Amino acid sequence: MSQPTLFVEVHVLQSLPPSNANRDDSGTPKQAVFGGARRARVSSQAWKRATRVEFAEAVEPADRATRTKRIAALLAERLTRPVTDGGTGLDIAQAERLAAALLEPLGITKSSKKEEQSAYLLFFGKRQLDDIVKLLNGRAAELAALPDKDLKAEVGKLPVVATLSTGHPAEVALFGRMVADLPTLNVDAAVQVAHALSTHAVRTEFDYYTAVDDENTDDHGAGMIGTVEFNSSTLYRYAVLGVHQLRDNLTSAEDTRHTAVRFVDAFTRSMPTGHQNSFAHRTLPHLVLLTLRTDQPVNLVSAYEEPVVGVTGLANESAVRLADELTSIATTWGARPSNILAAYNVEADKLTEAFGPSIAFPQLLDSLGELVGQWLADAEKTKADVR
Amino acid sequence: MTDHAVLVLRLAAPLQSWGGPSRYNRRETRPQPTKSGVLGLLAAAEGRPREASITDLLNLRLGVRVDQPGSLLRDYHTASDYRGIPLPSAKVNAKGAQTKTSPPKYTGVTERFYLQDAVFVAALCGPASLLEHLEHALRHPAFPLALGRRSCPPTGPVSLGLQDSTELPDALAAVPWQASAHRRCQVRGTEVTLEATVEDPAGDQLAVDVPDTYDLKTGTLFGRRSVRHLWVTVPTGRQAAEPADEEAPPASTGHDPFALLGW
């Protein structure tokens, strides 16, 4: 009936020292009420951006995505490159004319003031431009010599929109893209990220500060006074990646495996940068739990509906609660993950019982890669059998 | 009538957001799940593409019970181009291209509203075969499920299963109270009265939340449906008349002006 599905869920427990990683318009750290208690919150948008930036750092510049209005200029520049360098060797005027014709079906008309800019920001992969150049199949000079009308007709036969709708860069495949004018270019995100919530109740604290005027010799007063709001929290962070959806977005199984692993790595290690220099809140998690499921994703935030009261430490108790929740959900509604992988530095027998032994994070990613690769190979085989 | 059934859903999460027609920078939430949101959840579970027809889903009649009303959360949200380029403005030039803001504005501000700490029960009445199919899809969704907005994944089971065909109010009254532990502590009696809204052609209110399509190309236009508000009384699971509670007022006096506030 429907295609097989694989969800990779990432559950992270991470403690932040006094910090204000994500604040609202009055400077207060974001909050939410859950289970009747006020919690620290970091919005999903904030953490997705941090993840995206972290993700892009390890990607080859040529493979990266870019969000730009300058697609026409980038394409023209590629067309002017010599043939040996993947271009077509046209002169700049011809290249610009050809680029404009190629991009016309996208509705990317030039803005009148800024010659190089299109009407909206398009999030696409640099490799996709190379693919558009390849569509010309060595006919660039021939096409560029045609009069406007014939050029339009000839270029109209080339699948430019289809090229931009396939072979997405990993970032677009993960986080999605929406183009209101041209829905064929839309990509549904393969990743869902929940707002991070503290496992316990928090109160916002105010840090009163004064700043000294170094050159002031007149009086002993402060040069400036103010307050910064902050809290400290142990956060439960949750994200789920639809591997099947990612494969549909990326088409290649090897890219899918690689991107899934890189996403988990980037999500785990990233941190929103709000007030980073004031609080240096860059921490690493106490616990990373990966659950692979072929039926449905399960958000374990319900473990903290009753806020944790830290008698033996918030992180410790939060981790035990997470283990209990995973086990109880598996028993009560039979939703057992097909695989569990975990890395943790919290001592408790319960954790080992629920998650298996702790694996160092790099090895955890390797194991994830193997499992995802295996699933992709099996899915490919099933598809072939059906055919 | 045996070819009809009722599918019962439990909609709970720290955050949910059920938007209706809302524009520009203020994205509001309704106090209860909307038909558009619930049908969207079902369509996502099935893996329907956005441009697929949803006419078969539109005929499902929806009832919603407020098990825990939650409260409103305002989320301040900014967006900007990471390379420091000014935002596009609402104006277009003679060629129809969007112009940049002048004087340049670098950060767009939006407000998003959420319901925090809320729990709802939704019941859908319709053809049994369709609902069976949807129930299976909820347990094996193609896209991860979300309560109104993608950053709001549900907690706990979403599907509470299928019931035999009954009227929506009866179906809602048959589902045990789904509130969380802290809410249960606040209710002393053996019964709790919950607000509910059911779709009813003879209803005296209109809800503007019936989608025509989820296709982004055309955008969603919202149609109207008639609804009726009612109260549903369900057991709290508490034992009657605990000896220590003798001084407490009788469990039900018939009129509770604060009921709508969930106090």
Coordinates of C-alpha atoms in Angstrom, one line a residue, chain B:
Chain B
M1 CA -25.8 2.7 9.9
T2 CA -23.2 0.0 10.6
D3 CA -21.1 1.2 7.7
H4 CA -20.4 4.3 9.7
A5 CA -17.9 4.6 12.6
V6 CA -16.3 7.1 14.9
L7 CA -12.5 7.6 15.1
V8 CA -11.3 9.1 18.4
L9 CA -8.1 11.1 18.6
R10 CA -6.1 12.4 21.6
L11 CA -4.4 15.7 20.8
A12 CA -1.9 16.5 23.5
A13 CA 1.5 18.2 23.5
P14 CA 3.4 20.9 25.4
L15 CA 2.6 23.2 22.5
Q16 CA -0.1 23.1 19.8
S17 CA -1.3 25.8 17.4
W18 CA -4.6 25.7 15.5
G19 CA -4.6 28.5 13.0
G20 CA -7.5 29.7 11.0
P21 CA -7.4 32.3 8.3
S22 CA -4.5 34.5 9.4
R23 CA -2.3 36.7 7.5
Y24 CA 1.1 38.4 7.5
N25 CA 3.1 38.6 10.7
R26 CA 0.6 37.6 13.3
R27 CA -0.1 33.8 13.3
E28 CA -2.8 33.1 15.8
T29 CA -4.2 30.0 17.2
R30 CA -7.8 29.0 17.9
P31 CA -8.7 27.8 21.4
Q32 CA -9.6 24.4 20.0
P33 CA -8.4 22.2 17.2
T34 CA -9.8 23.3 13.8
K35 CA -11.3 21.0 11.2
S36 CA -8.6 22.2 8.8
G37 CA -5.9 21.2 11.3
V38 CA -7.3 17.8 12.2
L39 CA -7.9 16.9 8.5
G40 CA -4.4 18.1 7.7
L41 CA -3.1 15.8 10.4
L42 CA -4.9 12.8 8.9
A43 CA -3.8 13.7 5.3
A44 CA -0.2 13.9 6.5
A45 CA -0.5 10.6 8.2
E46 CA -1.7 9.1 5.0
G47 CA 1.1 10.8 3.1
R48 CA -1.2 12.7 0.7
P49 CA 0.7 15.3 -1.3
R50 CA -0.4 18.9 -0.6
E51 CA -2.2 19.1 -4.0
A52 CA -4.2 15.9 -3.5
S53 CA -7.9 16.1 -3.3
I54 CA -9.4 16.1 0.3
T55 CA -13.0 16.0 -0.7
D56 CA -13.5 12.5 1.0
L57 CA -12.1 13.9 4.2
L58 CA -14.4 17.0 4.2
N59 CA -17.5 14.9 4.8
L60 CA -16.2 13.6 8.1
R61 CA -18.0 15.3 10.9
L62 CA -15.8 16.6 13.7
G63 CA -16.5 16.8 17.4
V64 CA -13.9 18.3 19.9
R65 CA -13.8 17.9 23.6
V66 CA -11.7 20.2 25.8
D67 CA -10.1 17.9 28.4
Q68 CA -7.6 20.5 29.5
P69 CA -8.0 24.0 28.0
G70 CA -4.3 25.1 28.4
S71 CA -3.4 28.7 28.0
L72 CA -2.1 31.1 25.3
L73 CA 1.6 31.4 24.6
R74 CA 2.9 34.3 22.5
D75 CA 6.2 33.5 20.7
Y76 CA 8.3 36.3 19.4
H77 CA 10.0 35.2 16.2
T78 CA 12.4 37.0 13.9
A79 CA 13.7 36.1 10.5
S80 CA 16.6 37.7 8.5
D81 CA 18.9 36.9 5.7
Y82 CA 22.1 35.5 7.2
R83 CA 24.2 37.5 4.7
G84 CA 22.9 40.8 5.9
I85 CA 20.7 41.7 2.9
P86 CA 17.6 43.9 3.6
L87 CA 14.3 42.2 3.6
P88 CA 12.0 42.4 0.6
S89 CA 9.1 44.9 1.1
A90 CA 5.5 44.5 0.3
K91 CA 5.7 46.7 -2.7
V92 CA 6.4 45.6 -6.2
N93 CA 7.9 47.7 -9.0
A94 CA 6.5 48.2 -12.5
K95 CA 7.8 44.8 -13.6
G96 CA 6.1 43.0 -10.7
A97 CA 9.3 42.3 -8.9
Q98 CA 9.4 42.8 -5.1
T99 CA 11.4 45.8 -4.0
K100 CA 13.7 45.9 -1.0
T101 CA 12.6 47.7 2.1
S102 CA 13.7 51.4 2.1
P103 CA 15.1 52.5 4.5
P104 CA 16.6 49.0 4.7
K105 CA 15.1 46.7 7.3
Y106 CA 17.1 43.6 8.1
T107 CA 14.9 41.7 10.6
G108 CA 11.4 40.6 10.0
V109 CA 9.4 40.2 13.2
T110 CA 6.5 37.8 13.5
E111 CA 4.3 36.7 16.4
R112 CA 3.2 33.1 16.6
F113 CA 0.7 32.0 19.1
Y114 CA 0.5 28.6 20.7
L115 CA -1.7 26.8 23.1
Q116 CA 0.4 25.5 25.9
D117 CA -0.3 22.5 28.2
A118 CA -3.6 21.7 26.5
V119 CA -5.3 18.3 25.9
F120 CA -8.2 17.7 23.5
V121 CA -10.2 14.7 22.4
A122 CA -11.4 14.8 18.8
A123 CA -14.0 12.5 17.3
L124 CA -14.6 12.0 13.6
C125 CA -17.7 10.4 12.3
G126 CA -17.9 9.0 8.8
P127 CA -17.7 5.9 6.6
A128 CA -16.1 3.0 8.5
S129 CA -13.8 1.9 5.7
L130 CA -12.3 5.4 5.3
L131 CA -11.8 5.8 9.1
E132 CA -10.2 2.3 9.4
H133 CA -7.8 3.3 6.8
L134 CA -7.0 6.6 8.5
E135 CA -6.6 4.9 11.9
H136 CA -4.0 2.6 10.4
A137 CA -2.3 5.6 8.8
L138 CA -2.1 7.4 12.2
R139 CA -0.2 4.4 13.6
H140 CA 2.0 4.2 10.6
P141 CA 2.3 7.8 9.4
A142 CA 4.1 8.8 6.2
F143 CA 5.0 12.2 7.5
P144 CA 5.7 12.9 11.2
L145 CA 2.5 14.1 12.8
A146 CA 2.1 17.7 14.2
L147 CA -0.6 19.4 16.1
G148 CA -1.3 22.4 13.9
R149 CA 2.3 23.4 13.4
R150 CA 5.3 21.4 12.5
S151 CA 7.2 22.2 15.7
C152 CA 4.4 20.7 17.7
P153 CA 4.8 16.9 17.7
P154 CA 2.1 15.1 19.7
T155 CA 2.9 13.2 22.9
G156 CA 1.3 9.9 23.8
P157 CA -0.9 7.9 21.5
V158 CA -2.8 10.0 18.9
S159 CA -5.4 7.4 18.0
L160 CA -7.6 6.1 20.7
G161 CA -9.2 3.7 18.2
L162 CA -12.5 3.3 16.4
Q163 CA -15.9 3.2 18.0
D164 CA -19.1 1.9 16.6
S165 CA -21.3 4.5 15.0
T166 CA -23.0 6.8 17.5
E167 CA -23.9 10.4 17.6
L168 CA -20.8 12.6 18.2
P169 CA -21.9 13.9 21.7
D170 CA -22.3 10.2 22.8
A171 CA -19.0 9.3 21.3
L172 CA -17.3 12.1 23.2
A173 CA -19.0 11.3 26.5
A174 CA -17.7 7.7 26.2
V175 CA -14.0 8.6 26.2
P176 CA -12.3 8.6 29.6
W177 CA -10.9 12.0 30.7
Q178 CA -7.5 12.5 29.2
A179 CA -6.2 15.4 31.4
S180 CA -2.7 15.2 32.9
A181 CA -1.9 14.5 36.5
H182 CA -1.7 18.2 37.6
R183 CA -5.1 19.0 36.2
R184 CA -6.6 15.9 37.8
C185 CA -5.4 17.2 41.2
Q186 CA -7.4 20.4 40.7
V187 CA -10.7 18.6 40.3
R188 CA -12.1 17.2 43.6
G189 CA -15.4 15.6 42.5
T190 CA -16.2 12.3 41.0
E191 CA -17.2 13.9 37.8
V192 CA -15.9 16.7 35.6
T193 CA -17.9 18.7 33.1
L194 CA -16.0 19.5 29.9
E195 CA -16.7 21.9 27.1
A196 CA -17.3 20.4 23.7
T197 CA -18.1 21.5 20.1
V198 CA -19.7 19.2 17.6
E199 CA -20.5 19.7 13.9
D200 CA -24.3 19.8 13.6
P201 CA -26.3 21.0 10.6
A202 CA -28.8 22.4 13.1
G203 CA -26.1 24.1 15.1
D204 CA -26.5 27.8 16.1
Q205 CA -22.8 28.8 15.6
L206 CA -20.6 28.9 12.5
A207 CA -16.9 27.8 12.4
V208 CA -14.8 29.1 9.5
D209 CA -12.3 26.4 9.3
V210 CA -13.2 24.0 6.5
P211 CA -10.3 23.9 4.0
D212 CA -10.9 23.5 0.3
T213 CA -7.4 22.3 -0.4
Y214 CA -3.9 22.3 1.1
D215 CA -2.3 23.1 -2.3
L216 CA 0.2 25.9 -1.8
K217 CA -0.3 27.1 -5.4
T218 CA -3.8 28.3 -4.8
G219 CA -3.7 28.7 -1.0
T220 CA -6.4 27.5 1.3
L221 CA -9.8 29.1 1.3
F222 CA -11.8 28.4 4.4
G223 CA -15.5 27.5 4.2
R224 CA -18.0 27.5 7.0
R225 CA -19.7 24.7 8.9
S226 CA -22.4 24.8 11.6
V227 CA -21.4 23.7 15.0
R228 CA -23.1 23.4 18.4
H229 CA -21.5 23.9 21.8
L230 CA -22.4 21.6 24.6
W231 CA -21.1 20.2 27.9
V232 CA -20.0 16.6 28.4
T233 CA -19.8 15.1 31.9
V234 CA -17.3 12.3 32.4
P235 CA -16.0 10.5 35.5
T236 CA -12.8 11.7 37.0
G237 CA -11.9 8.3 38.4
R238 CA -11.9 9.7 41.9
Q239 CA -13.7 7.7 44.7
A240 CA -16.9 9.4 45.9
A241 CA -16.9 11.2 49.2
E242 CA -13.4 10.7 50.6
P243 CA -13.7 11.1 54.4
A244 CA -11.1 13.9 54.5
D245 CA -13.1 15.9 52.0
E246 CA -16.3 16.3 54.0
E247 CA -15.9 20.0 54.4
A248 CA -15.6 20.5 50.6
P249 CA -18.7 21.8 48.8
P250 CA -20.9 19.3 47.0
A251 CA -19.3 18.1 43.8
S252 CA -21.9 19.6 41.4
T253 CA -24.0 22.6 42.1
G254 CA -25.2 22.8 38.5
H255 CA -23.7 26.1 37.7
D256 CA -20.0 26.9 37.5
P257 CA -19.2 30.3 36.0
F258 CA -15.5 29.5 35.9
A259 CA -15.9 26.3 34.0
L260 CA -14.9 27.8 30.7
L261 CA -11.7 29.0 32.1
G262 CA -10.8 25.5 33.2
W263 CA -10.5 26.4 36.9

